[in-house]
């Protein structure tokens, strides 16, 4: 089943009037905005996933295998630690990140492939991955805007997809009756504290989310249709970063003004 075929997709990112759109809690739940809006399960700032009706909740539970509170907590832990990672993909991206640091700019395709070979990899094996990541970047820049996804922003990690899902999963647990809002806020806070240092901006996070989503659902085998099938959340990304439409990511700060509560207090 297509990841976006369950529900009718939203046309805009309308917030709930019940919850703030400007405070620290709004900033933290906004990490899950693309996943929350792509299901959709309710307004991006609502931790209760109010749009999930009985049939929707049953489908979420069945699809994700979360039939108990323990299942739900285990899935959040999996998404926020294991993060759908593949070792080969991580190593290839790490080479690019290291080259960016050494060169002071994003490496060219040739330089990236040469760097992979220098680390013991095979250029022929790596080429489809490299080409796929660069294709995703081009598509996002073309659709969202080169003034937003600037040339210095590139896919440094694919982790944002799983992390956005972890935040959304937390809100789905409230809808399923596995937690109350206070506990959901604590879990979302913990996810933010642990993962914000891995990204430098909302745009960086959003690009990582889209790339992670496309790579996951295509199994890394990108063709001309893959972005159309799995990258369609670029529309929500574009809205989220648009100041003229009061996009949440345009108004909320990065890094977040994370509440300095002790991790020891987060359950």
Tab-separated table of C-alpha atoms in Angstrom:
chain	number	residue	atom	x	y	z
A	1	UNK	CA	0.000	0.000	0.000
A	2	UNK	CA	1.241	3.446	-0.886
A	3	UNK	CA	2.312	5.457	2.166
A	4	UNK	CA	-0.079	8.220	1.139
A	5	UNK	CA	-3.113	6.238	-0.008
A	6	UNK	CA	-4.815	5.837	3.353
A	7	UNK	CA	-6.425	9.254	3.626
A	8	UNK	CA	-7.141	12.319	1.552
A	9	UNK	CA	-4.118	14.571	1.851
A	10	UNK	CA	-4.542	18.037	3.372
A	11	UNK	CA	-4.390	21.163	1.253
A	12	UNK	CA	-2.726	23.391	3.846
A	13	UNK	CA	-1.128	23.343	7.270
A	14	UNK	CA	-3.934	24.731	9.393
A	15	UNK	CA	-3.066	24.749	13.125
A	16	UNK	CA	-5.413	23.918	15.963
A	17	UNK	CA	-6.644	26.897	17.965
A	18	UNK	CA	-6.509	24.731	21.097
A	19	UNK	CA	-2.718	24.694	21.133
A	20	UNK	CA	0.012	27.287	20.705
A	21	UNK	CA	1.840	27.806	17.431
A	22	UNK	CA	4.676	29.855	18.927
A	23	UNK	CA	5.902	28.344	22.194
A	24	UNK	CA	8.527	25.675	22.911
A	25	UNK	CA	5.986	22.872	22.762
A	26	UNK	CA	4.900	24.021	19.290
A	27	UNK	CA	8.544	24.136	18.213
A	28	UNK	CA	9.105	20.597	19.441
A	29	UNK	CA	6.010	19.002	17.877
A	30	UNK	CA	6.827	20.794	14.604
A	31	UNK	CA	9.601	18.215	14.181
A	32	UNK	CA	6.804	15.802	13.208
A	33	UNK	CA	4.964	18.249	10.957
A	34	UNK	CA	5.602	16.511	7.624
A	35	UNK	CA	4.538	13.113	8.935
A	36	UNK	CA	1.524	14.471	10.814
A	37	UNK	CA	0.347	16.355	7.737
A	38	UNK	CA	1.033	13.539	5.289
A	39	UNK	CA	-1.141	10.974	7.087
A	40	UNK	CA	-2.964	13.315	7.974
A	41	UNK	CA	-3.923	12.841	11.616
A	42	UNK	CA	-4.859	16.392	12.552
A	43	UNK	CA	-3.439	19.903	12.842
A	44	UNK	CA	0.350	19.907	13.014
A	45	UNK	CA	0.403	21.443	16.530
A	46	UNK	CA	-2.200	19.114	18.084
A	47	UNK	CA	-0.629	16.281	20.151
A	48	UNK	CA	-3.892	14.312	20.269
A	49	UNK	CA	-4.139	13.346	16.548
A	50	UNK	CA	-7.842	14.298	16.534
A	51	UNK	CA	-8.491	13.422	12.884
A	52	UNK	CA	-7.948	9.708	13.470
A	53	UNK	CA	-11.386	8.143	13.630
A	54	UNK	CA	-12.033	4.576	14.848
A	55	UNK	CA	-11.253	2.966	11.490
A	56	UNK	CA	-8.145	5.111	11.057
A	57	UNK	CA	-6.863	4.219	14.524
A	58	UNK	CA	-7.389	0.538	13.813
A	59	UNK	CA	-5.490	0.860	10.530
A	60	UNK	CA	-2.591	2.693	12.188
A	61	UNK	CA	-2.395	0.044	14.928
A	62	UNK	CA	-2.455	-2.800	12.414
A	63	UNK	CA	-0.035	-1.243	9.938
A	64	UNK	CA	2.528	-0.332	12.590
A	65	UNK	CA	1.951	-3.343	14.845
A	66	UNK	CA	1.180	-1.188	17.881
A	67	UNK	CA	-1.521	-3.143	19.699
A	68	UNK	CA	-0.421	-2.216	23.218
A	69	UNK	CA	1.303	0.549	25.121
A	70	UNK	CA	4.527	-1.496	25.132
A	71	UNK	CA	4.323	-1.897	21.342
A	72	UNK	CA	3.833	1.843	20.978
A	73	UNK	CA	6.750	2.778	23.231
A	74	UNK	CA	8.938	0.226	21.490
A	75	UNK	CA	8.121	1.683	18.077
A	76	UNK	CA	8.955	5.218	19.234
A	77	UNK	CA	12.265	3.954	20.599
A	78	UNK	CA	12.998	2.121	17.344
A	79	UNK	CA	12.247	5.164	15.194
A	80	UNK	CA	14.255	7.537	17.373
A	81	UNK	CA	17.326	5.290	17.757
A	82	UNK	CA	17.580	2.726	14.933
A	83	UNK	CA	16.034	5.332	12.589
A	84	UNK	CA	15.549	3.099	9.514
A	85	UNK	CA	19.295	3.249	8.954
A	86	UNK	CA	21.292	1.257	6.405
A	87	UNK	CA	25.003	1.005	6.991
A	88	UNK	CA	26.077	1.398	3.354
A	89	UNK	CA	23.948	4.514	2.930
A	90	UNK	CA	25.294	6.045	6.133
A	91	UNK	CA	28.899	5.439	5.109
A	92	UNK	CA	28.431	7.052	1.703
A	93	UNK	CA	26.786	10.112	3.203
A	94	UNK	CA	29.536	10.330	5.823
A	95	UNK	CA	32.134	10.533	3.040
A	96	UNK	CA	30.287	13.467	1.519
A	97	UNK	CA	29.981	15.208	4.897
A	98	UNK	CA	33.720	14.801	5.537
A	99	UNK	CA	34.534	16.179	2.090
A	100	UNK	CA	32.295	19.173	2.703
A	101	UNK	CA	34.215	19.902	5.902
A	102	UNK	CA	37.601	19.470	4.214
A	103	UNK	CA	36.769	21.447	1.068
A	104	UNK	CA	34.577	24.095	2.637
A	105	UNK	CA	31.880	23.387	0.024
A	106	UNK	CA	29.620	20.603	-1.176
A	107	UNK	CA	31.727	18.144	-3.190
A	108	UNK	CA	30.968	17.459	-6.827
A	109	UNK	CA	29.651	14.074	-7.920
A	110	UNK	CA	33.113	13.098	-9.127
A	111	UNK	CA	34.706	14.147	-5.833
A	112	UNK	CA	32.079	12.280	-3.818
A	113	UNK	CA	32.594	9.063	-5.776
A	114	UNK	CA	36.372	9.412	-5.523
A	115	UNK	CA	36.024	9.852	-1.778
A	116	UNK	CA	33.946	6.680	-1.518
A	117	UNK	CA	36.634	4.774	-3.443
A	118	UNK	CA	39.314	6.222	-1.173
A	119	UNK	CA	37.405	4.771	1.793
A	120	UNK	CA	37.395	1.312	0.237
A	121	UNK	CA	34.078	1.507	-1.595
A	122	UNK	CA	33.248	0.703	-5.191
A	123	UNK	CA	32.283	3.614	-7.446
A	124	UNK	CA	30.062	1.490	-9.674
A	125	UNK	CA	28.103	0.155	-6.708
A	126	UNK	CA	27.831	3.604	-5.155
A	127	UNK	CA	26.798	5.480	-8.297
A	128	UNK	CA	23.035	4.661	-8.159
A	129	UNK	CA	22.891	5.878	-4.558
A	130	UNK	CA	24.854	9.041	-5.293
A	131	UNK	CA	22.763	9.780	-8.387
A	132	UNK	CA	19.554	9.110	-6.447
A	133	UNK	CA	20.405	11.490	-3.619
A	134	UNK	CA	21.448	14.223	-6.040
A	135	UNK	CA	18.256	13.723	-8.044
A	136	UNK	CA	16.140	14.172	-4.887
A	137	UNK	CA	18.035	17.366	-4.074
A	138	UNK	CA	17.438	18.741	-7.565
A	139	UNK	CA	13.728	17.943	-7.429
A	140	UNK	CA	13.257	19.559	-4.019
A	141	UNK	CA	15.208	22.669	-5.067
A	142	UNK	CA	13.197	22.969	-8.269
A	143	UNK	CA	9.837	22.670	-6.518
A	144	UNK	CA	10.435	24.403	-3.184
A	145	UNK	CA	12.817	27.022	-4.547
A	146	UNK	CA	16.560	27.501	-4.854
A	147	UNK	CA	16.301	30.503	-2.573
A	148	UNK	CA	15.015	28.175	0.178
A	149	UNK	CA	16.977	24.981	-0.475
A	150	UNK	CA	20.189	26.806	-1.256
A	151	UNK	CA	23.223	25.113	-2.863
A	152	UNK	CA	24.938	24.701	0.499
A	153	UNK	CA	22.007	22.618	1.828
A	154	UNK	CA	22.364	18.979	0.917
A	155	UNK	CA	21.342	15.565	2.236
A	156	UNK	CA	23.743	14.887	5.088
A	157	UNK	CA	21.620	12.193	6.726
A	158	UNK	CA	18.393	10.314	6.046
A	159	UNK	CA	17.423	10.249	9.729
A	160	UNK	CA	14.774	12.990	9.674
A	161	UNK	CA	12.174	10.670	8.145
A	162	UNK	CA	12.210	8.277	11.097
A	163	UNK	CA	12.497	11.120	13.616
A	164	UNK	CA	9.471	12.884	12.154
A	165	UNK	CA	7.631	9.582	12.321
A	166	UNK	CA	8.651	9.161	15.963
A	167	UNK	CA	7.042	12.481	16.876
A	168	UNK	CA	3.898	11.648	14.897
A	169	UNK	CA	3.802	8.172	16.441
A	170	UNK	CA	3.799	9.806	19.858
A	171	UNK	CA	0.660	11.774	18.985
A	172	UNK	CA	-1.004	8.668	17.525
A	173	UNK	CA	-0.448	6.967	20.874
A	174	UNK	CA	-2.567	9.641	22.519
A	175	UNK	CA	-5.363	8.972	20.009
A	176	UNK	CA	-5.030	5.235	20.678
A	177	UNK	CA	-5.288	5.746	24.431
A	178	UNK	CA	-1.730	4.695	25.271
A	179	UNK	CA	-0.731	8.031	26.834
A	180	UNK	CA	-2.049	11.418	27.842
A	181	UNK	CA	-0.911	14.755	26.438
A	182	UNK	CA	1.528	15.418	29.285
A	183	UNK	CA	3.410	12.171	28.661
A	184	UNK	CA	3.364	12.744	24.896
A	185	UNK	CA	4.928	16.175	25.424
A	186	UNK	CA	7.699	14.640	27.531
A	187	UNK	CA	8.457	12.034	24.877
A	188	UNK	CA	8.456	14.619	22.081
A	189	UNK	CA	10.772	16.794	24.166
A	190	UNK	CA	13.181	13.886	24.621
A	191	UNK	CA	13.223	13.184	20.876
A	192	UNK	CA	14.042	16.849	20.240
A	193	UNK	CA	16.803	17.033	22.844
A	194	UNK	CA	18.456	13.892	21.488
A	195	UNK	CA	18.243	14.711	17.793
A	196	UNK	CA	18.233	18.479	17.181
A	197	UNK	CA	22.052	18.676	17.184
A	198	UNK	CA	22.097	16.461	14.067
A	199	UNK	CA	20.517	19.197	11.940
A	200	UNK	CA	21.258	22.865	11.354
A	201	UNK	CA	17.906	24.249	10.170
A	202	UNK	CA	14.316	23.392	9.354
A	203	UNK	CA	15.273	23.276	5.679
A	204	UNK	CA	18.073	20.821	6.452
A	205	UNK	CA	15.633	18.673	8.434
A	206	UNK	CA	12.912	18.849	5.776
A	207	UNK	CA	15.249	17.861	2.962
A	208	UNK	CA	16.510	14.952	5.047
A	209	UNK	CA	12.921	13.871	5.739
A	210	UNK	CA	11.942	13.857	2.064
A	211	UNK	CA	15.138	12.075	1.019
A	212	UNK	CA	14.707	9.483	3.749
A	213	UNK	CA	11.109	8.902	2.735
A	214	UNK	CA	11.878	8.514	-0.970
A	215	UNK	CA	14.865	6.242	-0.320
A	216	UNK	CA	12.927	4.067	2.137
A	217	UNK	CA	9.860	3.494	-0.013
A	218	UNK	CA	11.833	3.040	-3.252
A	219	UNK	CA	14.290	0.748	-1.449
A	220	UNK	CA	17.007	2.943	-2.919
A	221	UNK	CA	16.034	1.986	-6.480
A	222	UNK	CA	15.065	5.396	-7.796
A	223	UNK	CA	13.573	5.849	-11.242
A	224	UNK	CA	11.890	8.808	-12.947
A	225	UNK	CA	8.650	8.159	-11.037
A	226	UNK	CA	10.025	7.644	-7.531
A	227	UNK	CA	9.942	11.266	-6.465
A	228	UNK	CA	6.374	11.668	-7.727
A	229	UNK	CA	5.299	8.605	-5.744
A	230	UNK	CA	7.111	9.207	-2.484
A	231	UNK	CA	8.331	12.803	-2.410
A	232	UNK	CA	4.981	14.550	-2.679
A	233	UNK	CA	5.272	15.983	0.841
A	234	UNK	CA	7.423	18.682	-0.767
A	235	UNK	CA	4.169	20.679	-0.964
A	236	UNK	CA	3.826	20.711	2.830
A	237	UNK	CA	7.548	21.443	3.108
A	238	UNK	CA	7.158	24.452	0.807
A	239	UNK	CA	4.193	25.745	2.810
A	240	UNK	CA	5.915	25.167	6.145
A	241	UNK	CA	8.913	27.337	5.204
A	242	UNK	CA	6.886	30.105	3.517
A	243	UNK	CA	6.821	33.344	5.591
A	244	UNK	CA	3.994	34.843	3.532
A	245	UNK	CA	1.717	31.977	4.582
A	246	UNK	CA	2.931	32.010	8.189
A	247	UNK	CA	4.486	28.617	7.682
A	248	UNK	CA	5.399	27.063	11.039
A	249	UNK	CA	8.989	26.411	10.025
A	250	UNK	CA	9.308	30.014	8.841
A	251	UNK	CA	8.228	31.408	12.209
A	252	UNK	CA	9.634	28.893	14.706
A	253	UNK	CA	13.298	29.223	15.571
A	254	UNK	CA	16.052	26.713	14.873
A	255	UNK	CA	17.754	25.750	17.038
A	256	UNK	CA	14.718	25.505	19.261
A	257	UNK	CA	14.580	27.288	22.564
A	258	UNK	CA	14.453	23.890	24.183
A	259	UNK	CA	13.242	23.904	27.755
A	260	UNK	CA	16.214	22.989	29.925
A	261	UNK	CA	14.366	20.298	31.828
A	262	UNK	CA	16.665	17.517	33.006
A	263	UNK	CA	16.624	14.382	30.897
A	264	UNK	CA	16.243	12.539	34.177
A	265	UNK	CA	12.736	13.932	34.436
A	266	UNK	CA	11.695	12.761	30.969
A	267	UNK	CA	9.963	9.400	31.013
